[in-house]
XYZ file of C-alpha atoms in Angstrom:
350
model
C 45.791 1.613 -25.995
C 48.096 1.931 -23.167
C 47.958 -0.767 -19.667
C 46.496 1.981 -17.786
C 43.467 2.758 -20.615
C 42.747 -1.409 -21.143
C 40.940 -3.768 -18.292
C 42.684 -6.930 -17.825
C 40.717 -8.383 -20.832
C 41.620 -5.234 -23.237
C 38.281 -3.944 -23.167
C 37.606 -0.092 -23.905
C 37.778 1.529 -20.434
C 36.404 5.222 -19.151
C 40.297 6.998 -19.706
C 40.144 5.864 -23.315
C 36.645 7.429 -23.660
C 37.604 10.519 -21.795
C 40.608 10.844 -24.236
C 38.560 10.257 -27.262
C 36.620 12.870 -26.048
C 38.666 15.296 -24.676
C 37.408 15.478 -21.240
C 38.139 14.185 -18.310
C 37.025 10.836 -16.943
C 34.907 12.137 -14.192
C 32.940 13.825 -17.219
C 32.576 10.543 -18.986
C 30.898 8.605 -15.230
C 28.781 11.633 -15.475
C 27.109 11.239 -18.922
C 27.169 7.584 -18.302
C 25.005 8.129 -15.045
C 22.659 10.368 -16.814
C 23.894 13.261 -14.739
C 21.358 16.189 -16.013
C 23.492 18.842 -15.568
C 25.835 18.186 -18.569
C 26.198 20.732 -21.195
C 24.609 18.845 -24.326
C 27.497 19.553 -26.563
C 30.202 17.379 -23.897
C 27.230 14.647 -23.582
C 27.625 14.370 -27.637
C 31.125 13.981 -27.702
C 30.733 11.721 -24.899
C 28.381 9.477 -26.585
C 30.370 9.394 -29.916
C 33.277 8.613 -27.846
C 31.518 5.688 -26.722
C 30.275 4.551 -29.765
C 33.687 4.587 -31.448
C 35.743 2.862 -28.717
C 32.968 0.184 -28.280
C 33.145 1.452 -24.426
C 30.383 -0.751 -22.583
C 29.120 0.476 -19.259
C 29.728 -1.659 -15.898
C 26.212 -1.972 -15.213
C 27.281 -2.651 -11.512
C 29.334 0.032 -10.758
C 26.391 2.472 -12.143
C 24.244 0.668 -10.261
C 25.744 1.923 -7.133
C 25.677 5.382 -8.555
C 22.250 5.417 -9.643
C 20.594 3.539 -6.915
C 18.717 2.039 -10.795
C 19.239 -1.477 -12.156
C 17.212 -0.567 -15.358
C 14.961 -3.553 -14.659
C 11.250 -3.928 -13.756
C 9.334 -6.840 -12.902
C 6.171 -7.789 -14.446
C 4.889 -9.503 -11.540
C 1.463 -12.138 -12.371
C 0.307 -13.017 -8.813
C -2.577 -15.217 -7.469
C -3.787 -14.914 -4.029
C -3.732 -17.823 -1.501
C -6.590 -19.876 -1.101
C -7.947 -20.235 -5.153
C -7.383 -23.672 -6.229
C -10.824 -24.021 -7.286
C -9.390 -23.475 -11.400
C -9.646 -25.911 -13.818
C -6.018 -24.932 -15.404
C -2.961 -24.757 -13.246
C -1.910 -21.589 -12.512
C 1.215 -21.672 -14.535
C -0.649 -23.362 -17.524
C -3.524 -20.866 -16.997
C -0.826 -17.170 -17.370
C 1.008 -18.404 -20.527
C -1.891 -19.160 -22.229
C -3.598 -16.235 -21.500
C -3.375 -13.469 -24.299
C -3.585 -10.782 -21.967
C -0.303 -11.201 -20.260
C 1.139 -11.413 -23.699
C -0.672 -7.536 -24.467
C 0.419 -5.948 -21.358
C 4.412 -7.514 -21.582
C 3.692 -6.255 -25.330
C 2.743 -2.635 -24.146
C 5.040 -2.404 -21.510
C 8.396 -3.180 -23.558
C 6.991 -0.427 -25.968
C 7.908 1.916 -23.517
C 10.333 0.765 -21.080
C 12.572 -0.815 -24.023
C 13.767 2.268 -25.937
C 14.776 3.225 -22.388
C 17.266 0.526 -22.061
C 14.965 -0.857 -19.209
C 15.218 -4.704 -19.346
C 10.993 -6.345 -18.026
C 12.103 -9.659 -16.156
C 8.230 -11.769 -16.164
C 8.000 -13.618 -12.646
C 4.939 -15.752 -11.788
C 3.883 -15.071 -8.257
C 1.324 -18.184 -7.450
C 1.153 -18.492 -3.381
C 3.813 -21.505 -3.397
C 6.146 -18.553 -4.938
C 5.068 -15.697 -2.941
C 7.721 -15.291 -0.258
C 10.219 -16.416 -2.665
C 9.031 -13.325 -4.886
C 9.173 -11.108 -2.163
C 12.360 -11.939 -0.743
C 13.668 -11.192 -4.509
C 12.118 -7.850 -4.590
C 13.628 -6.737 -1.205
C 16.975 -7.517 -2.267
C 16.844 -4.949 -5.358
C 17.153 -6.888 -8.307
C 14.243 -4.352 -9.916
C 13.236 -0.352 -10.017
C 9.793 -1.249 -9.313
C 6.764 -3.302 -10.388
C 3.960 -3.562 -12.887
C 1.701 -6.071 -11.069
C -1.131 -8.059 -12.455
C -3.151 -8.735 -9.305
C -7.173 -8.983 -9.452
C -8.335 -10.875 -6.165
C -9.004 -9.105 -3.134
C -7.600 -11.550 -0.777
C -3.872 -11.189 -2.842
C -1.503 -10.327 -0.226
C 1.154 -8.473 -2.673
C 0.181 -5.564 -3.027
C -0.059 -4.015 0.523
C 3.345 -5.873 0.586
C 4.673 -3.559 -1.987
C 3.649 -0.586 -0.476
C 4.769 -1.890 2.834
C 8.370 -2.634 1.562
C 8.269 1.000 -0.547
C 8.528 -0.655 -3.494
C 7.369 1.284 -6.445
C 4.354 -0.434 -8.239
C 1.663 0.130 -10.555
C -1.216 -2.376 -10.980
C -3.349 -3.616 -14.130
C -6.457 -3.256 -12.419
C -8.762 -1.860 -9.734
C -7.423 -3.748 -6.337
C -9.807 -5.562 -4.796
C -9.215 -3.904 -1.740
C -8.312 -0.007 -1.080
C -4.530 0.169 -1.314
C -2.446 3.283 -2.274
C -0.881 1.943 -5.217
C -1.440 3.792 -8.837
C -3.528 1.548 -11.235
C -4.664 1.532 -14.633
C -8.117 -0.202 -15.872
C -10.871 0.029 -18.225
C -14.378 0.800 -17.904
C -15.408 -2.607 -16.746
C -19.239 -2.287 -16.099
C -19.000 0.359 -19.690
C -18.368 -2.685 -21.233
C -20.794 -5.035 -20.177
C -22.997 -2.393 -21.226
C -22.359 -2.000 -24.650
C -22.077 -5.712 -24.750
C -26.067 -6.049 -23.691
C -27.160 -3.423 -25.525
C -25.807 -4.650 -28.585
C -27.561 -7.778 -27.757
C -31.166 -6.302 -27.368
C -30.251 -3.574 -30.433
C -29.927 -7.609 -32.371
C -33.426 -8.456 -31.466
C -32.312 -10.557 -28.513
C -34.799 -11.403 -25.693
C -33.724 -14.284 -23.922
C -30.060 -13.448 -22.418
C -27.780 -14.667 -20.256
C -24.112 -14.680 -18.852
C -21.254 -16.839 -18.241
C -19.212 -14.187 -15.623
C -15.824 -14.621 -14.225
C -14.746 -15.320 -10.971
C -16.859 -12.877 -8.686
C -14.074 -12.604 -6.215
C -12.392 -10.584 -9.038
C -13.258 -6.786 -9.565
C -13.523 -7.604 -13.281
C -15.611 -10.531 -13.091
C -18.037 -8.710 -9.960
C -18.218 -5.472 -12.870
C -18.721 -7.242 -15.672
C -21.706 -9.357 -14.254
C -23.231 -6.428 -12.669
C -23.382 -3.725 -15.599
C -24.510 -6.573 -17.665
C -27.031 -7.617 -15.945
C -28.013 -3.828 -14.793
C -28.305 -2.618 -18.591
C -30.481 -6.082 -19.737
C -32.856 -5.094 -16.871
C -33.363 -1.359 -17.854
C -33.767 -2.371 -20.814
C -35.936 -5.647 -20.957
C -36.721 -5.415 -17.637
C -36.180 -8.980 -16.918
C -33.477 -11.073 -14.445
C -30.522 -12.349 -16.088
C -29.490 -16.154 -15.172
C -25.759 -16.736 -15.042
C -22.839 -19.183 -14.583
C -19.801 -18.773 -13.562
C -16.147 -19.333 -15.134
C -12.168 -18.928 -13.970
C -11.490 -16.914 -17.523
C -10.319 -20.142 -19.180
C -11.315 -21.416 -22.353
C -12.019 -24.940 -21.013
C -14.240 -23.079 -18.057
C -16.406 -21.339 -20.819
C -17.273 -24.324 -22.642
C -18.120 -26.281 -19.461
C -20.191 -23.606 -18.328
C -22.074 -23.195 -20.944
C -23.195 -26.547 -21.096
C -24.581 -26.172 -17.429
C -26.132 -22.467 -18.333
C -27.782 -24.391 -21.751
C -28.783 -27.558 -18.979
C -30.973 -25.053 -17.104
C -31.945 -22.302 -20.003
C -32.081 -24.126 -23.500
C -34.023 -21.421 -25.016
C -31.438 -18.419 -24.860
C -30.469 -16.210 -27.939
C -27.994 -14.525 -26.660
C -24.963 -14.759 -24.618
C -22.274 -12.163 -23.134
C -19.179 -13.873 -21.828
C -16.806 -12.517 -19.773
C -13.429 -12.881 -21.481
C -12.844 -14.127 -24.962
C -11.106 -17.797 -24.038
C -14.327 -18.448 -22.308
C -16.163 -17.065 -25.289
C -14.631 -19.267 -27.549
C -15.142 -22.507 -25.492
C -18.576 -21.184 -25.197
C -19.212 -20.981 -29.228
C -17.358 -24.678 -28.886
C -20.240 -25.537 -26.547
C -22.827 -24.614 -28.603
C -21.969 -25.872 -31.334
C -21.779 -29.137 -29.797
C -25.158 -29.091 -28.512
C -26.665 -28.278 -32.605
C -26.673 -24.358 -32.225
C -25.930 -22.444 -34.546
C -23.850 -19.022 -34.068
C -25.113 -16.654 -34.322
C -28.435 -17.797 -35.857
C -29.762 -19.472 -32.601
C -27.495 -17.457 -29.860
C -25.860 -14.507 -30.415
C -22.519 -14.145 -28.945
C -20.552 -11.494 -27.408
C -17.239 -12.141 -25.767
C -14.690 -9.428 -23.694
C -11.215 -8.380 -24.006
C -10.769 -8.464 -28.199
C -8.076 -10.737 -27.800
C -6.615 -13.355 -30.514
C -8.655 -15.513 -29.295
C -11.678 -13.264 -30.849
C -9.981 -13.420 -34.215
C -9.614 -17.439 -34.019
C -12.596 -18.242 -33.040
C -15.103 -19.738 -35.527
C -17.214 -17.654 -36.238
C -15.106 -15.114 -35.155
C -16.053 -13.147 -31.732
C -18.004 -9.911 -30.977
C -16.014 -8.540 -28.439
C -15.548 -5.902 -26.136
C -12.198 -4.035 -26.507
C -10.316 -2.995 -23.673
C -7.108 -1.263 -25.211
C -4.355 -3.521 -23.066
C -1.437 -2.293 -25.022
C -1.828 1.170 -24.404
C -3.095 0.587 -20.684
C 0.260 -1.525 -19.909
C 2.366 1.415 -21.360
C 0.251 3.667 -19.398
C 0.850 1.638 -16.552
C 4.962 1.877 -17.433
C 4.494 5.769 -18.066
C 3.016 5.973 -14.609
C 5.845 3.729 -13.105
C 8.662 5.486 -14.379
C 6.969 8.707 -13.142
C 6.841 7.580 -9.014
C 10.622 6.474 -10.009
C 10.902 10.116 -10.480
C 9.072 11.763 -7.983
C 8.762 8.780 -5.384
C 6.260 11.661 -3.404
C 4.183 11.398 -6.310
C 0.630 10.619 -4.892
C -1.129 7.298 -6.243
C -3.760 7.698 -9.059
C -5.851 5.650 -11.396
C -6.163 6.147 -14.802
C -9.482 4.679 -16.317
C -9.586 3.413 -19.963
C -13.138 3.601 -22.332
C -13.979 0.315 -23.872
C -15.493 0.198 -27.187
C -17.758 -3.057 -29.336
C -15.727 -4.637 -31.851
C -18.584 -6.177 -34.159
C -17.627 -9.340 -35.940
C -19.800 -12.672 -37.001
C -21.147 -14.148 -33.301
C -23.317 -11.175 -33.251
């Protein structure tokens, strides 16, 4: 290796590759930069060149090629004004299965890419730091979990042109893609399955009903009991925690002691629910028949283990990368949803 092929630290630079390749070095920045127009045959020798010289890319210099860092953001945000949880906010995301399924689905598909996910909580403390940080171009865009209508973040995305894609229906109209399932589908199959069980006396411990989920899932529960039993459904609310579902249950079982069945809006609620009864001398499923949502771990460690609605959050956080790396693409592309069917998981609760 001659002084003009080695960096000051005798690292592999783009004249050795180009030599080991035969071409020239302007040929080499090309197939590093994903230049499309590249005859396949040069962009083989190219990469074998690499391989064999143990060439590695500066990622910087690309950078100012490509306009890319090959990095998204998986963004968790909560909007200003919701301190009413009984979990801290940080406590509440990494304890959460479902932000470990969609980081799970969304490295399927952005990691044989090369395309590095950096996860940044975004409570309202954090917010203009999180901003600021997105402005300066540290990412290629964002995959945002964001489920209250009063969140600010997302009209700031679209404000700053920053490519995003939420996990959710906003709870506001914004023209940003999103993916979701069949939230009020759900609910359904989770009352029917009730009645199908011989249940009469139902009721609900919802999420938060500032939260499209939590708003869906109490009214297509409630919606299906009444066509089919024809009868009100009395509720209490949670925040989605486990500690939330146990406390409300004790309130719902306060005012209703005879129910036989109960659908609960996430599974960490479900399973402080089961905890709840249990406490109280109820027997699951014998005495109340329980359904739970999501068909998360928590499902599986649950004793007995949960009924649960699935919603498919691996494959709607890769869908929600596909559609990311798309606007990349095509930054014209126009905004779209794509809507996910749920399907009843039947295990022992009911």
């Amino acid at each position: 290796m001659t002084a003009r092929q080695a960096d000051a630290t005798g690292r592999p630079t783009l004249e050795q590759v180009a030599e080991a390749a035969g071409v020239s070095r302007a040929t080499v920045s090309r197939v590093i930069n994903e230049v499309p127009t590249v005859d396949p045959r040069i962009r083989a020798a190219v990469e074998r060149a690499i391989a064999e010289t143990g060439y590695v890319p500066n990622l910087a210099a690309r950078s100012l090629v490509t306009r890319r860092t090959d990095s998204m953001a998986l963004i968790v945000s909560e909007a200003p004004g919701h301190n009413g949880y009984e979990a801290p906010f940080l406590q509440r995301i990494f304890t959460d299965p479902y932000i470990g399924r969609v980081t799970a689905g969304a490295q399927e598909v952005l990691r044989p890419r090369g395309i590095h996910l950096v996860i940044i909580p975004a409570d309202p403390p954090a917010h203009h730091m999180v901003t600021r940080y997105l402005r300066q171009g540290h990412v290629d865009g964002v995959l945002l979990i964001s489920s209250h209508g009063a969140d600010p973040l997302p009209q700031h995305l679209v404000d700053l042109g920053i490519p995003a894609v939420l996990s959710a229906r906003p709870g506001r109209p914004v023209p940003v893609s999103y993916v979701d399932v069949d939230q009020q589908a759900g609910a359904r199959l989770a009352a029917e399955h009730l009645v199908d069980r011989g249940r009469r006396r139902l009721a609900t411990v919802c999420g938060p009903q500032d939260m499209p989920a939590g708003q869906d899932r109490l009214a297509g529960f409630r919606a299906a009991v009444t066509a089919r039993l024809g009868v009100e459904v009395p509720f209490v609310r949670g925040d989605f925690t486990r500690g939330s579902g146990e406390a409300a249950t004790h309130r719902l079982v306060d005012r209703h002691p005879d129910i036989d069945g109960l659908f609960v809006a996430n599974d960490l609620m479900a399973e402080g629910a089961v905890r709840a009864l249990q406490e109280r001398g109820h027997r699951v499923p014998e005495d109340v028949a329980v359904v739970g949502f999501d068909d998360s771990i928590a499902a599986r460690e649950s004793h007995p283990q949960l009924t649960t609605v699935r919603q498919p959050v691996e494959e709607m956080a890769g869908e929600m990368a596909q559609l990311l790396l798309a606007q990349l693409r095509d930054p014209q592309r126009a905004a779209r949803s794509v809507i996910f069917a749920p399907t009843l998981v039947v295990r022992q609760s009911a």
